[in-house]
């Protein structure tokens, strides 16, 4: 399939991962547009079958891309097949030519009937763009836990670059998050994206709890992006004992099963859009896509 635009003939492909030239071109464009480096993820074996770039190519280089990410979730105990679109980008030399429109239309035609929900996250500059394709905005709610620190749980930071510690992280993920009402299942590749990239220094083994937590402190706030494994303590007990002496609030990166926490709608830089005609649980529930599921 080709697209003729402004005297250029762009070829379409969804076979990028195993083509060294196209793969490196995709990485280069992601660094240029998003300051995002996919190389450590690929080199660490994280790029598996659930990240599928759909690209327009000119002279062997990726000119524009929309990536498809099929993700399975458990929502209140029911398995759902969702698709997240991500890495939507166009090289600066080819913007304004309709390349993203062509790719979005192609992707939607191929994937909209193969999933229960199709969604994406957008920044402030493109909020008027996605409604043209049938997407509607949805609000996420982040659970907030006011905390009085208790006796701390001993913890040890894990290094995902070490094979034995990466295995420890993956084993905890395979046990899922026992506290989550909305969890990402069977997507080790996306977990490794965070372990080898933006959350690299945030993975901690909770000693004597058979659990791994992804933790980030910011002043008096502790962000608990994820809890994985089979801890013996309840969620409130764990949170109180994860907080250091200066922490007064914990914000979760997942939706808990219990109703013990309040929620605040995320203003954020990312805005959630859900395709009309598909599942949209955000209409009736306070939910948060797990932080580790953002592709």
PDB file of N, CA, C and O in Angstrom, residues 205-259:
ATOM      1  N   UNK A 205      12.133  -4.562  46.050  1.00  0.00           N
ATOM      2  CA  UNK A 205      11.660  -5.797  46.669  1.00  0.00           C
ATOM      3  C   UNK A 205      11.268  -5.480  48.107  1.00  0.00           C
ATOM      4  O   UNK A 205      12.036  -4.854  48.849  1.00  0.00           O
ATOM      5  N   UNK A 206      10.044  -5.873  48.496  1.00  0.00           N
ATOM      6  CA  UNK A 206       9.580  -5.676  49.866  1.00  0.00           C
ATOM      7  C   UNK A 206       9.949  -6.926  50.666  1.00  0.00           C
ATOM      8  O   UNK A 206       9.387  -8.001  50.438  1.00  0.00           O
ATOM      9  N   UNK A 207      10.903  -6.772  51.565  1.00  0.00           N
ATOM     10  CA  UNK A 207      11.476  -7.911  52.286  1.00  0.00           C
ATOM     11  C   UNK A 207      10.394  -8.589  53.121  1.00  0.00           C
ATOM     12  O   UNK A 207       9.601  -7.933  53.815  1.00  0.00           O
ATOM     13  N   UNK A 208      10.350  -9.913  53.031  1.00  0.00           N
ATOM     14  CA  UNK A 208       9.413 -10.755  53.790  1.00  0.00           C
ATOM     15  C   UNK A 208       7.954 -10.522  53.390  1.00  0.00           C
ATOM     16  O   UNK A 208       7.051 -10.914  54.134  1.00  0.00           O
ATOM     17  N   UNK A 209       7.727  -9.917  52.241  1.00  0.00           N
ATOM     18  CA  UNK A 209       6.345  -9.688  51.792  1.00  0.00           C
ATOM     19  C   UNK A 209       6.034 -10.365  50.454  1.00  0.00           C
ATOM     20  O   UNK A 209       4.916 -10.254  49.953  1.00  0.00           O
ATOM     21  N   UNK A 210       7.007 -11.051  49.859  1.00  0.00           N
ATOM     22  CA  UNK A 210       6.797 -11.694  48.549  1.00  0.00           C
ATOM     23  C   UNK A 210       6.158 -10.704  47.569  1.00  0.00           C
ATOM     24  O   UNK A 210       5.149 -10.990  46.918  1.00  0.00           O
ATOM     25  N   UNK A 211       6.733  -9.518  47.502  1.00  0.00           N
ATOM     26  CA  UNK A 211       6.137  -8.476  46.667  1.00  0.00           C
ATOM     27  C   UNK A 211       7.215  -7.532  46.141  1.00  0.00           C
ATOM     28  O   UNK A 211       8.290  -7.377  46.735  1.00  0.00           O
ATOM     29  N   UNK A 212       6.876  -6.905  45.020  1.00  0.00           N
ATOM     30  CA  UNK A 212       7.711  -5.870  44.406  1.00  0.00           C
ATOM     31  C   UNK A 212       6.838  -4.632  44.241  1.00  0.00           C
ATOM     32  O   UNK A 212       5.691  -4.723  43.783  1.00  0.00           O
ATOM     33  N   UNK A 213       7.366  -3.483  44.624  1.00  0.00           N
ATOM     34  CA  UNK A 213       6.645  -2.218  44.491  1.00  0.00           C
ATOM     35  C   UNK A 213       7.437  -1.272  43.593  1.00  0.00           C
ATOM     36  O   UNK A 213       8.676  -1.306  43.563  1.00  0.00           O
ATOM     37  N   UNK A 214       6.715  -0.438  42.857  1.00  0.00           N
ATOM     38  CA  UNK A 214       7.326   0.624  42.056  1.00  0.00           C
ATOM     39  C   UNK A 214       7.016   1.930  42.768  1.00  0.00           C
ATOM     40  O   UNK A 214       5.856   2.368  42.815  1.00  0.00           O
ATOM     41  N   UNK A 215       8.047   2.554  43.343  1.00  0.00           N
ATOM     42  CA  UNK A 215       7.857   3.674  44.260  1.00  0.00           C
ATOM     43  C   UNK A 215       8.656   4.894  43.809  1.00  0.00           C
ATOM     44  O   UNK A 215       9.807   4.781  43.376  1.00  0.00           O
ATOM     45  N   UNK A 216       8.041   6.065  43.981  1.00  0.00           N
ATOM     46  CA  UNK A 216       8.692   7.328  43.625  1.00  0.00           C
ATOM     47  C   UNK A 216       8.270   8.390  44.624  1.00  0.00           C
ATOM     48  O   UNK A 216       7.079   8.636  44.814  1.00  0.00           O
ATOM     49  N   UNK A 217       9.231   9.020  45.285  1.00  0.00           N
ATOM     50  CA  UNK A 217       8.933  10.062  46.262  1.00  0.00           C
ATOM     51  C   UNK A 217       9.062  11.444  45.634  1.00  0.00           C
ATOM     52  O   UNK A 217       9.967  11.702  44.836  1.00  0.00           O
ATOM     53  N   UNK A 218       8.136  12.327  46.009  1.00  0.00           N
ATOM     54  CA  UNK A 218       8.178  13.716  45.561  1.00  0.00           C
ATOM     55  C   UNK A 218       7.722  14.585  46.727  1.00  0.00           C
ATOM     56  O   UNK A 218       6.529  14.784  46.954  1.00  0.00           O
ATOM     57  N   UNK A 219       8.676  15.093  47.491  1.00  0.00           N
ATOM     58  CA  UNK A 219       8.346  15.876  48.674  1.00  0.00           C
ATOM     59  C   UNK A 219       7.620  15.028  49.699  1.00  0.00           C
ATOM     60  O   UNK A 219       8.112  13.990  50.131  1.00  0.00           O
ATOM     61  N   UNK A 220       6.413  15.444  50.062  1.00  0.00           N
ATOM     62  CA  UNK A 220       5.635  14.714  51.057  1.00  0.00           C
ATOM     63  C   UNK A 220       4.677  13.710  50.436  1.00  0.00           C
ATOM     64  O   UNK A 220       3.822  13.147  51.124  1.00  0.00           O
ATOM     65  N   UNK A 221       4.825  13.489  49.115  1.00  0.00           N
ATOM     66  CA  UNK A 221       3.957  12.557  48.396  1.00  0.00           C
ATOM     67  C   UNK A 221       4.781  11.352  47.940  1.00  0.00           C
ATOM     68  O   UNK A 221       5.886  11.503  47.405  1.00  0.00           O
ATOM     69  N   UNK A 222       4.231  10.169  48.171  1.00  0.00           N
ATOM     70  CA  UNK A 222       4.810   8.933  47.658  1.00  0.00           C
ATOM     71  C   UNK A 222       3.901   8.414  46.556  1.00  0.00           C
ATOM     72  O   UNK A 222       2.697   8.209  46.778  1.00  0.00           O
ATOM     73  N   UNK A 223       4.467   8.218  45.364  1.00  0.00           N
ATOM     74  CA  UNK A 223       3.720   7.605  44.278  1.00  0.00           C
ATOM     75  C   UNK A 223       4.018   6.112  44.282  1.00  0.00           C
ATOM     76  O   UNK A 223       5.167   5.699  44.105  1.00  0.00           O
ATOM     77  N   UNK A 224       2.982   5.335  44.518  1.00  0.00           N
ATOM     78  CA  UNK A 224       3.102   3.883  44.429  1.00  0.00           C
ATOM     79  C   UNK A 224       2.517   3.483  43.075  1.00  0.00           C
ATOM     80  O   UNK A 224       1.299   3.299  42.936  1.00  0.00           O
ATOM     81  N   UNK A 225       3.394   3.388  42.091  1.00  0.00           N
ATOM     82  CA  UNK A 225       2.924   3.156  40.731  1.00  0.00           C
ATOM     83  C   UNK A 225       2.339   1.757  40.556  1.00  0.00           C
ATOM     84  O   UNK A 225       1.431   1.567  39.749  1.00  0.00           O
ATOM     85  N   UNK A 226       2.859   0.787  41.315  1.00  0.00           N
ATOM     86  CA  UNK A 226       2.359  -0.575  41.181  1.00  0.00           C
ATOM     87  C   UNK A 226       2.797  -1.410  42.370  1.00  0.00           C
ATOM     88  O   UNK A 226       3.841  -1.138  42.990  1.00  0.00           O
ATOM     89  N   UNK A 227       1.982  -2.413  42.718  1.00  0.00           N
ATOM     90  CA  UNK A 227       2.313  -3.419  43.731  1.00  0.00           C
ATOM     91  C   UNK A 227       2.095  -4.781  43.107  1.00  0.00           C
ATOM     92  O   UNK A 227       0.988  -5.069  42.633  1.00  0.00           O
ATOM     93  N   UNK A 228       3.117  -5.610  43.103  1.00  0.00           N
ATOM     94  CA  UNK A 228       3.055  -6.897  42.409  1.00  0.00           C
ATOM     95  C   UNK A 228       3.476  -8.016  43.342  1.00  0.00           C
ATOM     96  O   UNK A 228       4.407  -7.855  44.139  1.00  0.00           O
ATOM     97  N   UNK A 229       2.817  -9.150  43.235  1.00  0.00           N
ATOM     98  CA  UNK A 229       3.201 -10.300  44.044  1.00  0.00           C
ATOM     99  C   UNK A 229       2.075 -10.754  44.954  1.00  0.00           C
ATOM    100  O   UNK A 229       0.891 -10.571  44.657  1.00  0.00           O
ATOM    101  N   UNK A 230       2.454 -11.320  46.079  1.00  0.00           N
ATOM    102  CA  UNK A 230       1.481 -11.844  47.036  1.00  0.00           C
ATOM    103  C   UNK A 230       1.840 -11.403  48.455  1.00  0.00           C
ATOM    104  O   UNK A 230       2.233 -12.213  49.292  1.00  0.00           O
ATOM    105  N   UNK A 231       1.722 -10.117  48.774  1.00  0.00           N
ATOM    106  CA  UNK A 231       2.046  -9.639  50.120  1.00  0.00           C
ATOM    107  C   UNK A 231       1.062 -10.188  51.148  1.00  0.00           C
ATOM    108  O   UNK A 231      -0.084 -10.502  50.832  1.00  0.00           O
ATOM    109  N   UNK A 232       1.530 -10.277  52.383  1.00  0.00           N
ATOM    110  CA  UNK A 232       0.684 -10.797  53.461  1.00  0.00           C
ATOM    111  C   UNK A 232      -0.143  -9.699  54.123  1.00  0.00           C
ATOM    112  O   UNK A 232      -1.174  -9.986  54.732  1.00  0.00           O
ATOM    113  N   UNK A 233       0.286  -8.456  54.015  1.00  0.00           N
ATOM    114  CA  UNK A 233      -0.436  -7.344  54.627  1.00  0.00           C
ATOM    115  C   UNK A 233      -1.579  -6.866  53.734  1.00  0.00           C
ATOM    116  O   UNK A 233      -1.565  -7.081  52.515  1.00  0.00           O
ATOM    117  N   UNK A 234      -2.545  -6.197  54.327  1.00  0.00           N
ATOM    118  CA  UNK A 234      -3.604  -5.564  53.553  1.00  0.00           C
ATOM    119  C   UNK A 234      -3.046  -4.325  52.855  1.00  0.00           C
ATOM    120  O   UNK A 234      -1.955  -3.833  53.199  1.00  0.00           O
ATOM    121  N   UNK A 235      -3.807  -3.775  51.906  1.00  0.00           N
ATOM    122  CA  UNK A 235      -3.338  -2.583  51.194  1.00  0.00           C
ATOM    123  C   UNK A 235      -3.122  -1.404  52.137  1.00  0.00           C
ATOM    124  O   UNK A 235      -2.055  -0.772  52.091  1.00  0.00           O
ATOM    125  N   UNK A 236      -4.067  -1.056  53.017  1.00  0.00           N
ATOM    126  CA  UNK A 236      -3.803   0.072  53.928  1.00  0.00           C
ATOM    127  C   UNK A 236      -2.587  -0.161  54.817  1.00  0.00           C
ATOM    128  O   UNK A 236      -1.799   0.763  55.059  1.00  0.00           O
ATOM    129  N   UNK A 237      -2.409  -1.388  55.306  1.00  0.00           N
ATOM    130  CA  UNK A 237      -1.238  -1.692  56.139  1.00  0.00           C
ATOM    131  C   UNK A 237       0.052  -1.510  55.346  1.00  0.00           C
ATOM    132  O   UNK A 237       1.034  -0.939  55.838  1.00  0.00           O
ATOM    133  N   UNK A 238       0.048  -1.998  54.110  1.00  0.00           N
ATOM    134  CA  UNK A 238       1.239  -1.858  53.272  1.00  0.00           C
ATOM    135  C   UNK A 238       1.565  -0.396  53.020  1.00  0.00           C
ATOM    136  O   UNK A 238       2.722   0.028  53.137  1.00  0.00           O
ATOM    137  N   UNK A 239       0.560   0.382  52.668  1.00  0.00           N
ATOM    138  CA  UNK A 239       0.808   1.784  52.333  1.00  0.00           C
ATOM    139  C   UNK A 239       1.359   2.541  53.534  1.00  0.00           C
ATOM    140  O   UNK A 239       2.286   3.357  53.397  1.00  0.00           O
ATOM    141  N   UNK A 240       0.790   2.294  54.713  1.00  0.00           N
ATOM    142  CA  UNK A 240       1.298   2.979  55.909  1.00  0.00           C
ATOM    143  C   UNK A 240       2.756   2.632  56.171  1.00  0.00           C
ATOM    144  O   UNK A 240       3.537   3.474  56.617  1.00  0.00           O
ATOM    145  N   UNK A 241       3.129   1.399  55.857  1.00  0.00           N
ATOM    146  CA  UNK A 241       4.494   0.969  56.159  1.00  0.00           C
ATOM    147  C   UNK A 241       5.461   1.207  55.007  1.00  0.00           C
ATOM    148  O   UNK A 241       6.676   1.035  55.167  1.00  0.00           O
ATOM    149  N   UNK A 242       4.943   1.620  53.860  1.00  0.00           N
ATOM    150  CA  UNK A 242       5.812   2.043  52.762  1.00  0.00           C
ATOM    151  C   UNK A 242       6.219   3.500  52.891  1.00  0.00           C
ATOM    152  O   UNK A 242       7.224   3.927  52.338  1.00  0.00           O
ATOM    153  N   UNK A 243       5.424   4.274  53.619  1.00  0.00           N
ATOM    154  CA  UNK A 243       5.666   5.717  53.722  1.00  0.00           C
ATOM    155  C   UNK A 243       6.822   6.011  54.671  1.00  0.00           C
ATOM    156  O   UNK A 243       6.879   5.487  55.785  1.00  0.00           O
ATOM    157  N   UNK A 244       7.724   6.856  54.224  1.00  0.00           N
ATOM    158  CA  UNK A 244       8.800   7.330  55.084  1.00  0.00           C
ATOM    159  C   UNK A 244       8.275   8.389  56.037  1.00  0.00           C
ATOM    160  O   UNK A 244       7.120   8.823  55.956  1.00  0.00           O
ATOM    161  N   UNK A 245       9.120   8.863  56.960  1.00  0.00           N
ATOM    162  CA  UNK A 245       8.667   9.798  58.000  1.00  0.00           C
ATOM    163  C   UNK A 245       8.138  11.119  57.467  1.00  0.00           C
ATOM    164  O   UNK A 245       7.335  11.780  58.132  1.00  0.00           O
ATOM    165  N   UNK A 246       8.570  11.539  56.267  1.00  0.00           N
ATOM    166  CA  UNK A 246       8.128  12.822  55.721  1.00  0.00           C
ATOM    167  C   UNK A 246       6.869  12.708  54.869  1.00  0.00           C
ATOM    168  O   UNK A 246       6.272  13.719  54.496  1.00  0.00           O
ATOM    169  N   UNK A 247       6.461  11.475  54.534  1.00  0.00           N
ATOM    170  CA  UNK A 247       5.339  11.278  53.617  1.00  0.00           C
ATOM    171  C   UNK A 247       4.012  11.489  54.333  1.00  0.00           C
ATOM    172  O   UNK A 247       3.779  10.963  55.417  1.00  0.00           O
ATOM    173  N   UNK A 248       3.134  12.265  53.683  1.00  0.00           N
ATOM    174  CA  UNK A 248       1.811  12.518  54.239  1.00  0.00           C
ATOM    175  C   UNK A 248       0.682  12.070  53.308  1.00  0.00           C
ATOM    176  O   UNK A 248      -0.487  12.082  53.686  1.00  0.00           O
ATOM    177  N   UNK A 249       1.042  11.675  52.090  1.00  0.00           N
ATOM    178  CA  UNK A 249       0.023  11.251  51.131  1.00  0.00           C
ATOM    179  C   UNK A 249       0.637  10.247  50.159  1.00  0.00           C
ATOM    180  O   UNK A 249       1.791  10.395  49.752  1.00  0.00           O
ATOM    181  N   UNK A 250      -0.143   9.236  49.822  1.00  0.00           N
ATOM    182  CA  UNK A 250       0.279   8.263  48.810  1.00  0.00           C
ATOM    183  C   UNK A 250      -0.711   8.304  47.663  1.00  0.00           C
ATOM    184  O   UNK A 250      -1.927   8.263  47.873  1.00  0.00           O
ATOM    185  N   UNK A 251      -0.196   8.405  46.453  1.00  0.00           N
ATOM    186  CA  UNK A 251      -1.023   8.371  45.248  1.00  0.00           C
ATOM    187  C   UNK A 251      -0.725   7.068  44.505  1.00  0.00           C
ATOM    188  O   UNK A 251       0.437   6.755  44.249  1.00  0.00           O
ATOM    189  N   UNK A 252      -1.767   6.351  44.171  1.00  0.00           N
ATOM    190  CA  UNK A 252      -1.614   5.051  43.537  1.00  0.00           C
ATOM    191  C   UNK A 252      -1.636   5.166  42.022  1.00  0.00           C
ATOM    192  O   UNK A 252      -2.383   5.979  41.459  1.00  0.00           O
ATOM    193  N   UNK A 253      -0.854   4.302  41.378  1.00  0.00           N
ATOM    194  CA  UNK A 253      -0.849   4.214  39.927  1.00  0.00           C
ATOM    195  C   UNK A 253      -1.739   3.103  39.414  1.00  0.00           C
ATOM    196  O   UNK A 253      -1.589   2.662  38.271  1.00  0.00           O
ATOM    197  N   UNK A 254      -2.680   2.650  40.234  1.00  0.00           N
ATOM    198  CA  UNK A 254      -3.630   1.616  39.843  1.00  0.00           C
ATOM    199  C   UNK A 254      -4.930   1.843  40.611  1.00  0.00           C
ATOM    200  O   UNK A 254      -4.963   2.610  41.587  1.00  0.00           O
ATOM    201  N   UNK A 255      -5.995   1.189  40.185  1.00  0.00           N
ATOM    202  CA  UNK A 255      -7.306   1.326  40.817  1.00  0.00           C
ATOM    203  C   UNK A 255      -7.494   0.200  41.831  1.00  0.00           C
ATOM    204  O   UNK A 255      -7.533  -0.966  41.452  1.00  0.00           O
ATOM    205  N   UNK A 256      -7.610   0.509  43.112  1.00  0.00           N
ATOM    206  CA  UNK A 256      -7.753  -0.558  44.111  1.00  0.00           C
ATOM    207  C   UNK A 256      -9.165  -1.142  44.139  1.00  0.00           C
ATOM    208  O   UNK A 256     -10.134  -0.489  43.760  1.00  0.00           O
ATOM    209  N   UNK A 257      -9.243  -2.383  44.596  1.00  0.00           N
ATOM    210  CA  UNK A 257     -10.546  -3.041  44.721  1.00  0.00           C
ATOM    211  C   UNK A 257     -11.380  -2.430  45.829  1.00  0.00           C
ATOM    212  O   UNK A 257     -12.594  -2.313  45.716  1.00  0.00           O
ATOM    213  N   UNK A 258     -10.740  -2.070  46.922  1.00  0.00           N
ATOM    214  CA  UNK A 258     -11.490  -1.573  48.072  1.00  0.00           C
ATOM    215  C   UNK A 258     -11.874  -0.117  47.878  1.00  0.00           C
ATOM    216  O   UNK A 258     -11.293   0.604  47.069  1.00  0.00           O
ATOM    217  N   UNK A 259     -12.833   0.328  48.646  1.00  0.00           N
ATOM    218  CA  UNK A 259     -13.258   1.720  48.573  1.00  0.00           C
ATOM    219  C   UNK A 259     -12.682   2.550  49.691  1.00  0.00           C
ATOM    220  O   UNK A 259     -13.305   3.502  50.143  1.00  0.00           O
TER     221      UNK A 259
END
